[in-house]
Amino acid sequence: MSRHTAADYLDIAALPALMEALVTQGWFVAEEFLDASLCRTLHAELHGLEEQAALEVAGIGRGQAHRIKREVRGDAIHWLDRESRAQRQYLAVMALLQQEINRALYLGLFEFEAHFALYPPGAFYKKHLDSFRGRSNRVVSSVTYLNPAWSHDHGGEMVLFDPDVPEREVARVSPRLATFVCFLADRIPHEVLPTQAPRASIAGWFRRNTSLNGFVDPAR
């Protein structure tokens, strides 16, 4: 049996377009960017975590500013912890992508953090930025969708907005299996529209290290 590498699980040919899109518009969307079989395995793992009551209600803000606000976001999450083979494969793919972004764009990305996200029917996430300029080490946000057989009637699209005209929609992404989105965390406002079916994804952030006095700035 052949041994797969991280490069086998993503569309390497799309990487130049990803880099160009981040530079010129601040965001990138591609269908079938990730290996569909890996995404199905991760989808099954997420629902297994749900059955084990291993998901936690998502909040907004970090550290002491963290708050649960169902009127803002309604998903449940589980941080990736490398405990499964599928998680390790996914994180290896993201490590490769981090390396390629650093090589092409010199962003100084230091590490990647990510969590599963499950939106029950009726859930949404209002328009927001993932970080504020100069106040966060999250540089590039990413979302990988895990939903097989997703239909238009299910809703749940992610909407991306123009950073210079935040009321203007620039993309609407259906959360279909293996679709990948990435964007500049402090530039691109975005929201998740209400979903009519359970909506599964992995949300992640490529981070810079803002360590101080020898202490590495922790994820999350």
XYZ file of N, CA and C in Angstrom:
660
model
N 0.842 -1.189 0.000
C 0.000 0.000 0.000
C 0.889 1.255 0.000
N 0.581 2.205 -0.873
C 1.384 3.415 -0.957
C 1.102 4.323 0.231
N 2.120 5.063 0.644
C 1.988 5.994 1.753
C 1.663 7.375 1.201
N 0.560 7.962 1.661
C 0.158 9.277 1.181
C 0.926 10.369 1.924
N 1.190 11.448 1.227
C 1.766 12.639 1.840
C 0.692 13.718 1.904
N 0.984 14.794 2.638
C 0.009 15.879 2.767
C -0.395 16.430 1.403
N 0.537 16.463 0.470
C 0.253 17.013 -0.862
C -0.790 16.196 -1.620
N -0.983 14.937 -1.213
C -1.972 14.096 -1.884
C -3.405 14.450 -1.493
N -3.567 15.269 -0.460
C -4.899 15.537 0.060
C -5.435 16.926 -0.300
N -4.712 17.660 -1.142
C -5.239 18.943 -1.588
C -4.863 19.172 -3.028
N -5.516 20.154 -3.641
C -5.315 20.472 -5.050
C -4.094 21.381 -5.179
N -2.942 20.779 -5.348
C -1.697 21.529 -5.445
C -1.743 22.531 -6.602
N -2.409 22.153 -7.692
C -2.448 23.023 -8.872
C -3.167 24.341 -8.604
N -4.004 24.375 -7.541
C -4.760 25.590 -7.231
C -3.985 26.569 -6.352
N -2.802 26.179 -5.868
C -2.072 27.038 -4.934
C -1.663 28.384 -5.529
N -1.194 28.453 -6.770
C -0.886 29.783 -7.325
C -2.097 30.709 -7.350
N -3.268 30.173 -7.680
C -4.484 30.989 -7.681
C -4.838 31.445 -6.273
N -4.611 30.575 -5.280
C -4.868 30.949 -3.886
C -3.975 32.133 -3.488
N -2.692 32.048 -3.791
C -1.774 33.128 -3.417
C -2.154 34.427 -4.108
N -2.452 34.338 -5.390
C -2.825 35.541 -6.139
C -4.089 36.166 -5.578
N -5.063 35.342 -5.225
C -6.327 35.859 -4.697
C -6.128 36.532 -3.343
N -5.308 35.960 -2.475
C -5.053 36.597 -1.180
C -4.412 37.972 -1.358
N -3.520 38.096 -2.333
C -2.836 39.368 -2.567
C -3.777 40.395 -3.192
N -4.551 39.992 -4.188
C -5.327 40.956 -4.969
C -6.675 41.299 -4.366
N -7.315 40.337 -3.665
C -8.647 40.623 -3.135
C -8.824 40.242 -1.674
N -7.862 39.514 -1.123
C -7.927 39.179 0.292
C -8.707 37.924 0.614
N -9.203 37.196 -0.372
C -9.961 35.971 -0.114
C -9.843 35.009 -1.294
N -10.128 33.727 -1.006
C -10.022 32.668 -2.008
C -11.065 31.609 -1.705
N -11.711 31.089 -2.750
C -12.697 30.010 -2.618
C -12.418 28.977 -3.705
N -12.432 27.696 -3.330
C -12.276 26.640 -4.328
C -13.106 25.431 -3.931
N -13.860 24.901 -4.874
C -14.552 23.639 -4.667
C -13.571 22.493 -4.912
N -13.798 21.376 -4.225
C -12.976 20.170 -4.377
C -11.498 20.470 -4.166
N -11.207 21.358 -3.227
C -9.823 21.718 -2.932
C -9.154 20.670 -2.049
N -9.927 20.065 -1.153
C -9.436 19.021 -0.253
C -9.925 17.645 -0.730
N -9.248 16.632 -0.274
C -9.621 15.259 -0.604
C -10.995 14.927 -0.028
N -11.915 14.495 -0.879
C -13.294 14.259 -0.455
C -13.397 13.124 0.554
N -12.590 12.083 0.386
C -12.636 10.955 1.323
C -12.206 11.390 2.723
N -11.163 12.211 2.808
C -10.735 12.729 4.101
C -11.830 13.580 4.723
N -12.492 14.404 3.920
C -13.574 15.249 4.442
C -14.741 14.407 4.952
N -15.057 13.317 4.267
C -16.140 12.439 4.749
C -15.763 11.784 6.076
N -14.514 11.393 6.221
C -14.061 10.796 7.483
C -14.148 11.806 8.619
N -13.745 13.034 8.354
C -13.836 14.085 9.368
C -15.292 14.404 9.707
N -16.167 14.342 8.714
C -17.604 14.559 8.937
C -18.148 13.501 9.887
N -17.790 12.241 9.651
C -18.253 11.158 10.523
C -17.692 11.329 11.936
N -16.443 11.782 12.045
C -15.843 11.995 13.360
C -16.580 13.091 14.121
N -16.915 14.178 13.425
C -17.632 15.272 14.082
C -18.973 14.798 14.623
N -19.702 14.024 13.842
C -21.002 13.554 14.328
C -20.836 12.525 15.440
N -19.737 11.791 15.441
C -19.453 10.923 16.568
C -19.211 11.722 17.842
N -18.509 12.837 17.718
C -18.293 13.716 18.869
C -19.617 14.286 19.377
N -20.509 14.606 18.441
C -21.832 15.099 18.846
C -22.575 14.034 19.642
N -22.542 12.800 19.186
C -23.228 11.713 19.886
C -22.631 11.468 21.268
N -21.348 11.753 21.432
C -20.677 11.570 22.727
C -20.807 12.806 23.629
N -21.578 13.785 23.175
C -21.741 15.049 23.908
C -20.384 15.718 24.155
N -19.498 15.639 23.138
C -18.146 16.178 23.269
C -17.990 17.547 22.602
N -19.098 18.134 22.171
C -19.051 19.476 21.590
C -19.413 20.507 22.654
N -18.839 21.693 22.540
C -19.157 22.772 23.469
C -19.785 23.942 22.719
N -20.675 24.642 23.401
C -21.322 25.797 22.789
C -20.267 26.843 22.469
N -20.277 27.348 21.235
C -19.291 28.339 20.821
C -19.659 29.709 21.358
N -18.646 30.501 21.629
C -18.852 31.868 22.090
C -18.146 32.852 21.191
N -18.117 34.107 21.607
C -17.386 35.141 20.890
C -16.352 35.740 21.833
N -15.259 36.244 21.267
C -14.187 36.781 22.090
C -13.273 35.679 22.587
N -12.110 36.093 23.109
C -11.103 35.155 23.583
C -10.707 35.507 25.007
N -10.223 34.497 25.730
C -9.753 34.727 27.088
C -10.861 35.225 27.993
N -10.574 36.259 28.771
C -11.553 36.791 29.716
C -12.724 37.470 29.019
N -12.549 37.813 27.735
C -13.626 38.473 26.982
C -14.600 37.476 26.360
N -14.372 36.179 26.572
C -15.216 35.159 25.945
C -16.623 35.186 26.524
N -17.637 35.196 25.638
C -19.034 35.217 26.045
C -19.856 34.315 25.132
N -20.899 33.682 25.691
C -21.857 32.924 24.906
C -22.979 33.877 24.497
N -23.187 34.031 23.189
C -24.247 34.911 22.695
C -24.948 34.221 21.531
N -26.041 33.527 21.843
C -26.775 32.783 20.827
C -27.385 33.696 19.771
N -27.593 34.975 20.122
C -28.144 35.903 19.139
C -27.089 36.316 18.111
N -25.818 35.941 18.348
C -24.729 36.262 17.426
C -24.266 35.025 16.665
N -24.049 33.905 17.387
C -23.627 32.669 16.729
C -24.255 31.476 17.430
N -24.510 30.402 16.656
C -25.248 29.285 17.218
C -24.626 27.927 17.018
N -23.313 27.894 16.726
C -22.673 26.609 16.479
C -22.104 26.000 17.757
N -21.774 24.730 17.672
C -21.057 24.014 18.733
C -19.736 23.543 18.155
N -18.682 23.494 18.980
C -17.344 23.272 18.456
C -16.580 22.215 19.254
N -15.505 21.743 18.638
C -14.539 20.867 19.320
C -13.188 21.156 18.695
N -12.225 21.606 19.507
C -10.901 21.940 18.985
C -10.162 20.693 18.531
N -9.518 20.779 17.378
C -8.733 19.660 16.883
C -7.555 19.400 17.833
N -7.390 18.133 18.211
C -6.401 17.765 19.216
C -5.465 16.647 18.743
N -5.527 16.321 17.446
C -4.656 15.318 16.827
C -4.932 13.907 17.322
N -6.068 13.666 17.952
C -6.324 12.348 18.540
C -6.724 11.294 17.511
N -7.127 11.716 16.322
C -7.508 10.742 15.297
C -6.555 10.856 14.101
N -6.500 9.795 13.336
C -5.659 9.795 12.133
C -6.135 10.851 11.150
N -7.453 10.996 11.003
C -7.990 11.984 10.068
C -7.603 13.405 10.480
N -7.663 13.689 11.777
C -7.238 15.009 12.245
C -5.767 15.253 11.937
N -4.936 14.255 12.171
C -3.511 14.422 11.908
C -3.251 14.643 10.417
N -4.000 13.937 9.574
C -3.859 14.144 8.135
C -4.282 15.558 7.747
N -5.399 16.006 8.294
C -5.876 17.352 7.974
C -4.871 18.410 8.433
N -4.363 18.257 9.638
C -3.410 19.238 10.158
C -2.100 19.215 9.378
N -1.715 18.062 8.851
C -0.536 17.994 7.993
C -0.766 18.766 6.693
N -1.972 18.669 6.149
C -2.307 19.434 4.950
C -2.232 20.932 5.233
N -2.777 21.355 6.371
C -2.736 22.770 6.717
C -1.308 23.242 6.994
N -0.476 22.368 7.542
C 0.931 22.719 7.756
C 1.635 22.939 6.419
N 1.324 22.101 5.443
C 1.885 22.282 4.109
C 1.401 23.601 3.500
N 0.113 23.879 3.657
C -0.430 25.130 3.119
C 0.221 26.335 3.799
N 0.420 26.250 5.109
C 1.102 27.325 5.842
C 2.504 27.556 5.271
N 3.212 26.476 5.012
C 4.562 26.568 4.460
C 4.533 27.239 3.085
N 3.566 26.865 2.264
C 3.476 27.436 0.917
C 3.104 28.918 0.961
N 2.197 29.301 1.861
C 1.833 30.711 1.992
C 3.034 31.525 2.457
N 3.754 31.009 3.425
C 4.943 31.721 3.898
C 5.981 31.872 2.788
N 6.151 30.827 2.014
C 7.140 30.879 0.933
C 6.745 31.908 -0.123
N 5.453 31.977 -0.435
C 5.009 32.864 -1.509
C 4.778 34.299 -1.054
N 4.265 34.467 0.174
C 3.805 35.790 0.595
C 4.562 36.366 1.780
N 5.474 35.604 2.371
C 6.312 36.094 3.467
C 5.478 36.627 4.640
N 4.451 35.887 5.034
C 3.562 36.346 6.099
C 4.054 35.985 7.496
N 5.064 35.143 7.595
C 5.584 34.787 8.909
C 4.607 33.998 9.750
N 3.812 33.143 9.113
C 2.845 32.340 9.853
C 3.589 31.326 10.716
N 3.155 31.202 11.967
C 3.886 30.440 12.975
C 3.220 29.111 13.288
N 1.892 29.090 13.322
C 1.176 27.852 13.621
C -0.267 27.960 13.165
N -0.976 26.843 13.297
C -2.361 26.744 12.846
C -3.197 26.173 13.981
N -4.335 26.801 14.252
C -5.295 26.270 15.224
C -6.624 26.093 14.511
N -7.413 25.110 14.946
C -8.661 24.836 14.236
C -9.636 24.090 15.128
N -10.916 24.228 14.819
C -11.941 23.441 15.509
C -13.016 22.982 14.535
N -13.609 21.835 14.857
C -14.844 21.439 14.197
C -15.926 22.451 14.561
N -16.851 22.667 13.655
C -18.010 23.510 13.946
C -19.253 22.840 13.388
N -20.265 22.673 14.237
C -21.529 22.075 13.824
C -22.656 23.054 14.118
N -23.326 23.474 13.048
C -24.471 24.376 13.161
C -25.746 23.544 13.067
N -26.583 23.519 14.100
C -27.872 22.823 13.997
C -28.834 23.629 13.135
N -29.917 23.021 12.666
C -30.894 23.768 11.883
C -31.341 25.033 12.612
N -31.369 26.140 11.863
C -31.753 27.429 12.423
C -30.588 28.268 12.902
N -29.402 27.682 13.018
C -28.244 28.406 13.550
C -27.613 29.284 12.474
N -26.878 30.297 12.927
C -26.235 31.271 12.043
C -25.063 31.892 12.807
N -24.337 32.772 12.109
C -23.270 33.562 12.743
C -23.302 34.928 12.067
N -23.614 35.949 12.814
C -23.758 37.286 12.250
C -22.426 37.826 11.725
N -22.516 38.859 10.903
C -21.336 39.428 10.261
C -20.291 39.853 11.295
N -19.035 39.510 11.014
C -17.955 39.816 11.943
C -16.613 39.737 11.229
N -15.574 40.225 11.889
C -14.189 39.988 11.510
C -13.601 38.958 12.468
N -12.650 38.159 11.981
C -12.014 37.173 12.855
C -10.932 37.783 13.731
N -10.431 38.940 13.356
C -9.463 39.641 14.192
C -9.504 41.118 13.833
N -8.910 41.940 14.674
C -8.854 43.381 14.437
C -7.415 43.781 14.209
N -7.206 44.640 13.242
C -5.862 44.995 12.820
C -5.019 45.476 14.001
N -3.853 44.838 14.140
C -2.949 45.230 15.202
C -3.285 44.672 16.570
N -4.378 43.916 16.678
C -4.810 43.445 17.994
C -4.914 41.929 18.086
N -4.519 41.221 17.041
C -4.628 39.764 17.069
C -3.502 39.151 16.261
N -3.152 37.909 16.594
C -2.139 37.210 15.817
C -2.753 36.280 14.771
N -4.066 36.257 14.648
C -4.699 35.499 13.579
C -4.559 36.296 12.279
N -3.915 35.680 11.280
C -3.591 36.394 10.044
C -4.473 35.938 8.893
N -4.542 34.631 8.680
C -5.353 34.066 7.597
C -6.351 33.090 8.201
N -7.628 33.317 7.936
C -8.692 32.405 8.364
C -8.950 31.360 7.282
N -9.404 30.191 7.691
C -9.743 29.152 6.728
C -11.008 28.429 7.165
N -11.745 27.919 6.201
C -12.901 27.067 6.472
C -12.898 25.924 5.465
N -13.032 24.716 5.966
C -13.182 23.529 5.126
C -14.557 22.938 5.403
N -15.327 22.706 4.352
C -16.687 22.192 4.519
C -16.714 20.678 4.376
N -17.545 20.043 5.218
C -17.556 18.595 5.351
C -18.893 17.955 4.972
N -19.780 18.699 4.318
C -21.167 18.262 4.140
C -21.401 17.548 2.814
N -21.629 16.233 2.843
C -21.995 15.532 1.612
C -23.459 15.817 1.249
N -23.747 15.804 -0.036
C -25.133 15.938 -0.529
C -25.805 17.209 -0.030
N -25.062 18.304 0.012
C -25.658 19.580 0.422
C -26.437 20.164 -0.746
N -27.656 20.655 -0.476
C -28.486 21.234 -1.536
C -28.711 22.721 -1.294
N -29.125 23.417 -2.337
C -29.382 24.859 -2.241
C -30.427 25.154 -1.171
N -31.422 24.276 -1.029
C -32.492 24.497 -0.053
C -31.998 24.442 1.393
N -30.828 23.892 1.615
C -30.300 23.803 2.978
C -29.782 25.141 3.503
N -29.548 26.099 2.608
C -29.061 27.405 3.061
C -27.664 27.300 3.637
N -27.407 28.052 4.732
C -26.143 27.950 5.443
C -24.932 28.475 4.705
N -25.131 29.328 3.691
C -23.987 29.851 2.952
C -23.138 30.784 3.819
N -21.847 30.834 3.530
C -21.000 31.875 4.107
C -20.928 33.021 3.106
N -21.177 34.228 3.586
C -21.134 35.417 2.751
C -19.878 36.213 3.098
N -19.111 36.573 2.084
C -17.938 37.415 2.247
C -18.267 38.811 1.745
N -17.737 39.828 2.445
C -18.048 41.218 2.109
C -16.776 41.978 1.739
N -16.968 43.017 0.957
C -15.883 43.896 0.528
C -15.295 44.605 1.753
N -13.986 44.519 1.987
C -13.414 45.179 3.161
C -13.516 46.697 3.122
N -13.584 47.274 1.919
C -13.678 48.726 1.789
C -15.109 49.225 1.762
N -16.036 48.351 1.380
C -17.474 48.679 1.377
C -18.183 47.508 2.057
N -18.186 47.463 3.397
C -18.640 46.268 4.114
C -20.081 45.855 3.840
N -20.881 46.728 3.244
C -22.256 46.350 2.914
C -22.331 45.568 1.600
N -21.231 45.578 0.821
C -21.264 44.956 -0.506
C -20.783 43.512 -0.435
N -21.644 42.603 -0.844
C -21.310 41.181 -0.874
C -20.409 40.890 -2.061
N -19.309 40.134 -1.815
C -18.404 39.786 -2.905
C -18.412 38.293 -3.227
N -18.888 37.470 -2.310
C -18.968 36.031 -2.574
C -19.974 35.399 -1.627
N -20.618 34.357 -2.129
C -21.536 33.561 -1.312
C -21.170 32.103 -1.538
N -20.761 31.411 -0.472
C -20.176 30.080 -0.591
C -21.109 29.039 -0.004
N -21.531 28.078 -0.834
C -22.328 26.959 -0.340
C -21.411 25.960 0.359
N -21.791 25.462 1.547
C -20.879 24.619 2.342
C -20.832 23.167 1.881
N -20.512 22.962 0.610
C -20.455 21.613 0.054
C -19.153 20.913 0.422
N -19.225 19.595 0.430
C -18.092 18.750 0.772
C -16.829 19.164 0.011
N -15.708 19.337 0.753
C -14.368 19.580 0.212
C -14.170 20.982 -0.341
N -15.167 21.870 -0.198
C -14.966 23.268 -0.562
C -14.109 23.937 0.512
N -13.189 24.782 0.070
C -12.244 25.443 0.969
C -12.292 26.947 0.749
N -12.275 27.684 1.855
C -12.261 29.147 1.822
C -11.128 29.626 2.711
N -10.387 30.631 2.268
C -9.457 31.309 3.163
C -9.474 32.797 2.860
N -9.165 33.599 3.876
C -9.231 35.048 3.716
C -8.418 35.718 4.813
N -8.087 36.982 4.595
C -7.327 37.742 5.576
C -8.215 38.027 6.776
N -7.775 37.591 7.946
C -8.633 37.572 9.137
C -9.054 38.959 9.589
N -8.213 39.961 9.371
C -8.533 41.307 9.859
C -9.077 42.216 8.766
N -9.354 41.634 7.581
C -9.797 42.466 6.458
C -11.180 42.114 5.918
N -11.564 40.857 5.967
C -12.751 40.404 5.250
C -13.904 40.143 6.225
N -14.906 41.032 6.270
C -16.111 40.724 7.057
C -16.845 39.541 6.418
N -17.465 38.718 7.256
C -18.172 37.553 6.738
C -19.251 37.140 7.726
N -20.206 36.366 7.234
C -21.272 35.844 8.091
C -21.713 34.490 7.585
N -22.382 33.733 8.448
C -22.990 32.457 8.078
C -24.500 32.648 8.122
N -25.146 32.411 6.986
C -26.596 32.544 6.920
C -27.271 31.371 7.623
N -28.515 31.549 8.075
C -29.203 30.460 8.775
C -29.227 29.174 7.946
N -28.930 28.069 8.612
C -28.915 26.780 7.936
C -30.217 26.034 8.210
N -30.644 25.248 7.245
C -31.860 24.448 7.390
C -31.545 22.974 7.641
N -30.271 22.641 7.698
C -29.832 21.261 7.942
C -28.552 21.324 8.773
N -28.209 20.247 9.482
C -26.943 20.254 10.225
C -25.779 20.584 9.285
N -24.965 21.547 9.666
C -23.916 22.100 8.790
C -22.566 21.912 9.467
N -21.688 21.138 8.822
C -20.417 20.746 9.432
C -19.246 21.377 8.693
N -18.263 21.833 9.470
C -17.069 22.434 8.875
C -15.911 22.349 9.855
N -14.736 22.726 9.365
C -13.577 22.986 10.226
C -13.161 24.425 10.001
N -13.198 25.214 11.052
C -12.727 26.597 10.998
C -11.313 26.650 11.559
N -10.431 27.365 10.877
C -9.043 27.410 11.321
C -8.410 28.766 11.096
N -7.279 28.971 11.771
C -6.565 30.246 11.670
C -5.068 29.992 11.632
N -4.420 30.565 10.616
C -2.970 30.601 10.553
C -2.520 31.821 11.343
N -1.619 31.605 12.309
C -1.285 32.633 13.278
C 0.180 33.026 13.203
N 0.436 34.283 13.541
C 1.796 34.717 13.825
C 2.080 34.480 15.292
N 3.355 34.354 15.627
C 3.749 34.231 17.022
C 3.946 35.622 17.615
N 3.159 35.973 18.624
C 3.346 37.255 19.301
C 3.845 37.004 20.718
N 4.806 36.092 20.819
C 5.357 35.764 22.131
C 6.084 36.963 22.723
N 6.179 36.972 24.032
C 6.817 38.064 24.746
C 7.637 37.494 25.898
N 8.869 37.947 26.025
C 9.726 37.513 27.124
C 9.890 35.999 27.185
N 9.950 35.395 26.000
C 10.207 33.965 25.951
C 8.973 33.087 26.090
N 7.804 33.671 26.325
C 6.578 32.886 26.458
C 5.812 32.939 25.141
N 5.528 31.757 24.582
C 4.819 31.697 23.319
C 3.360 32.049 23.543
N 2.853 32.947 22.710
C 1.445 33.347 22.804
C 0.576 32.136 22.496
N -0.296 31.733 23.406
C -1.041 30.493 23.195
C -2.156 30.634 22.172
N -2.510 29.531 21.525
C -3.673 29.513 20.645
C -4.946 29.735 21.461
N -5.992 30.186 20.760
C -7.311 30.374 21.329
C -7.281 31.457 22.394
